[in-house]
XYZ file of C-alpha atoms in Angstrom:
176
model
C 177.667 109.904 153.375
C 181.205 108.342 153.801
C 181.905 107.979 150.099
C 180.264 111.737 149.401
C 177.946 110.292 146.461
C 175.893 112.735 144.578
C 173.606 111.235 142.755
C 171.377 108.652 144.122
C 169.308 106.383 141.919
C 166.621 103.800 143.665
C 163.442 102.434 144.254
C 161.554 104.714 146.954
C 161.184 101.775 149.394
C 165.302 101.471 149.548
C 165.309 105.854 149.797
C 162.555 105.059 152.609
C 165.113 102.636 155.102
C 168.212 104.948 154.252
C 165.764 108.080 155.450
C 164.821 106.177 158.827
C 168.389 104.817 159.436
C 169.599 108.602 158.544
C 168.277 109.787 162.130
C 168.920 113.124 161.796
C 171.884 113.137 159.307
C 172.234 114.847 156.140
C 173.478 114.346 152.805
C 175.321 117.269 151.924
C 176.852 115.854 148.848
C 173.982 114.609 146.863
C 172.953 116.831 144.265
C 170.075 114.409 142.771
C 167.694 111.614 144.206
C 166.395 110.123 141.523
C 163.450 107.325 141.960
C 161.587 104.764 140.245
C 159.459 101.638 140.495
C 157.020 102.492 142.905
C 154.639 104.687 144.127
C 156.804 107.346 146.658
C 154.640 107.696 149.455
C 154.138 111.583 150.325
C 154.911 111.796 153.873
C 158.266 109.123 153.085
C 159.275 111.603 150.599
C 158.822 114.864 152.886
C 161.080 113.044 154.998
C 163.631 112.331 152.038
C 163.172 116.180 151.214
C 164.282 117.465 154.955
C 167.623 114.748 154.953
C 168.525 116.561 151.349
C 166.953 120.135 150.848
C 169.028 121.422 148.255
C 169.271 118.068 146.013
C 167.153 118.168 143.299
C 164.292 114.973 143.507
C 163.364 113.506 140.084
C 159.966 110.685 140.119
C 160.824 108.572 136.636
C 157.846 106.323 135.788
C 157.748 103.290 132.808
C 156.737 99.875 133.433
C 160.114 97.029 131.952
C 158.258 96.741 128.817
C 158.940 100.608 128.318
C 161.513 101.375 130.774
C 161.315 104.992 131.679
C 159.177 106.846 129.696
C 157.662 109.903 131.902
C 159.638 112.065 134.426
C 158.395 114.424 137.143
C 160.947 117.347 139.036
C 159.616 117.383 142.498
C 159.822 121.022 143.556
C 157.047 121.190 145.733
C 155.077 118.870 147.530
C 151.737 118.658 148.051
C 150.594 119.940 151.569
C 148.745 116.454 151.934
C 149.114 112.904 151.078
C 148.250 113.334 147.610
C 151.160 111.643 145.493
C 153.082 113.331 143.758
C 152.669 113.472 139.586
C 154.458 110.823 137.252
C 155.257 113.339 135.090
C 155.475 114.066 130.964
C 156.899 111.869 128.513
C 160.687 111.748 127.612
C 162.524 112.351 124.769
C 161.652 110.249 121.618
C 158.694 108.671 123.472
C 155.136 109.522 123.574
C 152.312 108.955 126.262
C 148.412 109.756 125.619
C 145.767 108.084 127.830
C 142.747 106.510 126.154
C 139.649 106.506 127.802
C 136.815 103.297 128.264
C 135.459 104.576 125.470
C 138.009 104.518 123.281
C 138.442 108.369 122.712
C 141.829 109.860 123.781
C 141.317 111.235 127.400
C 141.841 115.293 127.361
C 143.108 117.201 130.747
C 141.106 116.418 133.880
C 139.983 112.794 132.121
C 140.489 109.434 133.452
C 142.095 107.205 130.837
C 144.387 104.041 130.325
C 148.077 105.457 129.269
C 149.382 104.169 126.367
C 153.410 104.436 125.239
C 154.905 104.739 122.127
C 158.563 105.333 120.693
C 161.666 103.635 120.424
C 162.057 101.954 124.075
C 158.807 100.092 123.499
C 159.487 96.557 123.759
C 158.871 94.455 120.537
C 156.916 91.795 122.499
C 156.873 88.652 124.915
C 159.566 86.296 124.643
C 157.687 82.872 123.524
C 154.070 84.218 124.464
C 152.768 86.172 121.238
C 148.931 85.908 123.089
C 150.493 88.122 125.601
C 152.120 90.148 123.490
C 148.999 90.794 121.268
C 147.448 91.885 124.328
C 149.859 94.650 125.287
C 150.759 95.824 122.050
C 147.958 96.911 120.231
C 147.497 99.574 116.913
C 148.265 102.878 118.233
C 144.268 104.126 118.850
C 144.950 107.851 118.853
C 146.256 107.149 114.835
C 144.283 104.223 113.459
C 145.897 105.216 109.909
C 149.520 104.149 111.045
C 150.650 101.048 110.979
C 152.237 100.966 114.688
C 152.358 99.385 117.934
C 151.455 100.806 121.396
C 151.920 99.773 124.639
C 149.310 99.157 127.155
C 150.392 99.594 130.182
C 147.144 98.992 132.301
C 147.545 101.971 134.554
C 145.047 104.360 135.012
C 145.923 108.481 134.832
C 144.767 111.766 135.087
C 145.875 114.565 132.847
C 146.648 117.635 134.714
C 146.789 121.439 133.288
C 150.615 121.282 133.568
C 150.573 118.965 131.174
C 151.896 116.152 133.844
C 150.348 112.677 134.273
C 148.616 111.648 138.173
C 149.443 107.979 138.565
C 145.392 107.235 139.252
C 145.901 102.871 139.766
C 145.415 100.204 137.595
C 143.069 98.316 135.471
C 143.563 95.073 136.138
C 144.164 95.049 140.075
C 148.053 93.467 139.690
C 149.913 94.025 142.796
C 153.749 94.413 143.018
C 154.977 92.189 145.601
C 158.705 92.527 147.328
């Protein structure tokens, strides 16, 4: 508030402690909270939304071996706890999720989401098993000779054309 920033750029946990610690202040600088790295908890980011009403909230989503790769504009949130959407894929990047049975997963389907483009890693440092593992020949275009990522979360495709962050596959948990 001192300095007069105006666009803020964190994880949601950091936005969370600078929301309780606000008590009662406001922001009137910011023009843009932008978060990434976690899930933002609804009610946390209700609480985000009342310290800054007129900044506009971005959600940016992409695991390190993508870096961002979907975006969201929060301009409403949901009257419950459901989260809030990770969005559709950036520029010069693509996102399709592919469902257990290998078909690509069409709106309202549950599927694995996939990456490709240009901020797709090119593998593992020193651990080409792991690398095999994540980056696999694109499935939605067995003809060309490409790499995907897998990045193990689950999603939902939504009419909008926006991505629900659903969970994961393989039950990793982000710690600290």
């Amino acid at each position: 508030r001192d300095e007069g920033i105006t666009v803020w750029y964190s994880v949601p946990s950091a936005l969370m402690l600078v929301t309780r610690a606000a008590a009662g202040g406001s922001f009137p600088g910011l023009r843009a909270v932008v978060f990434a790295g976690e899930v933002y908890p609804t009610k946390h980011l209700r609480a985000l939304r009342a310290l800054v009403p007129d900044a506009v909230l971005w959600n940016l989503y992409g695991p390190t071996e993508t870096n961002v790769c979907t975006y969201y504009r929060v301009d409403e949130l949901p009257e419950d706890d459901r989260t809030i959407p990770i969005g559709r894929a950036c520029e010069n990047t693509e996102v399709f999720a592919i469902r257990p049975d290998g078909g690509v997963a069409g709106m309202g389907e549950e599927g694995e989401l996939y990456v490709r483009g240009s901020s797709v890693m090119r593998g593992y440092w020193g651990r080409p098993e792991r690398s095999a593992e994540s980056l696999v020949q694109n499935p939605a275009a067995p003809h060309l000779p490409e790499l995907v990522y897998r990045t193990g979360d689950l999603v939902k495709l939504r009419s909008d054309g926006n991505y629900d962050f659903l969970g994961r596959r393989d039950h990793q948990v982000k710690s600290r």
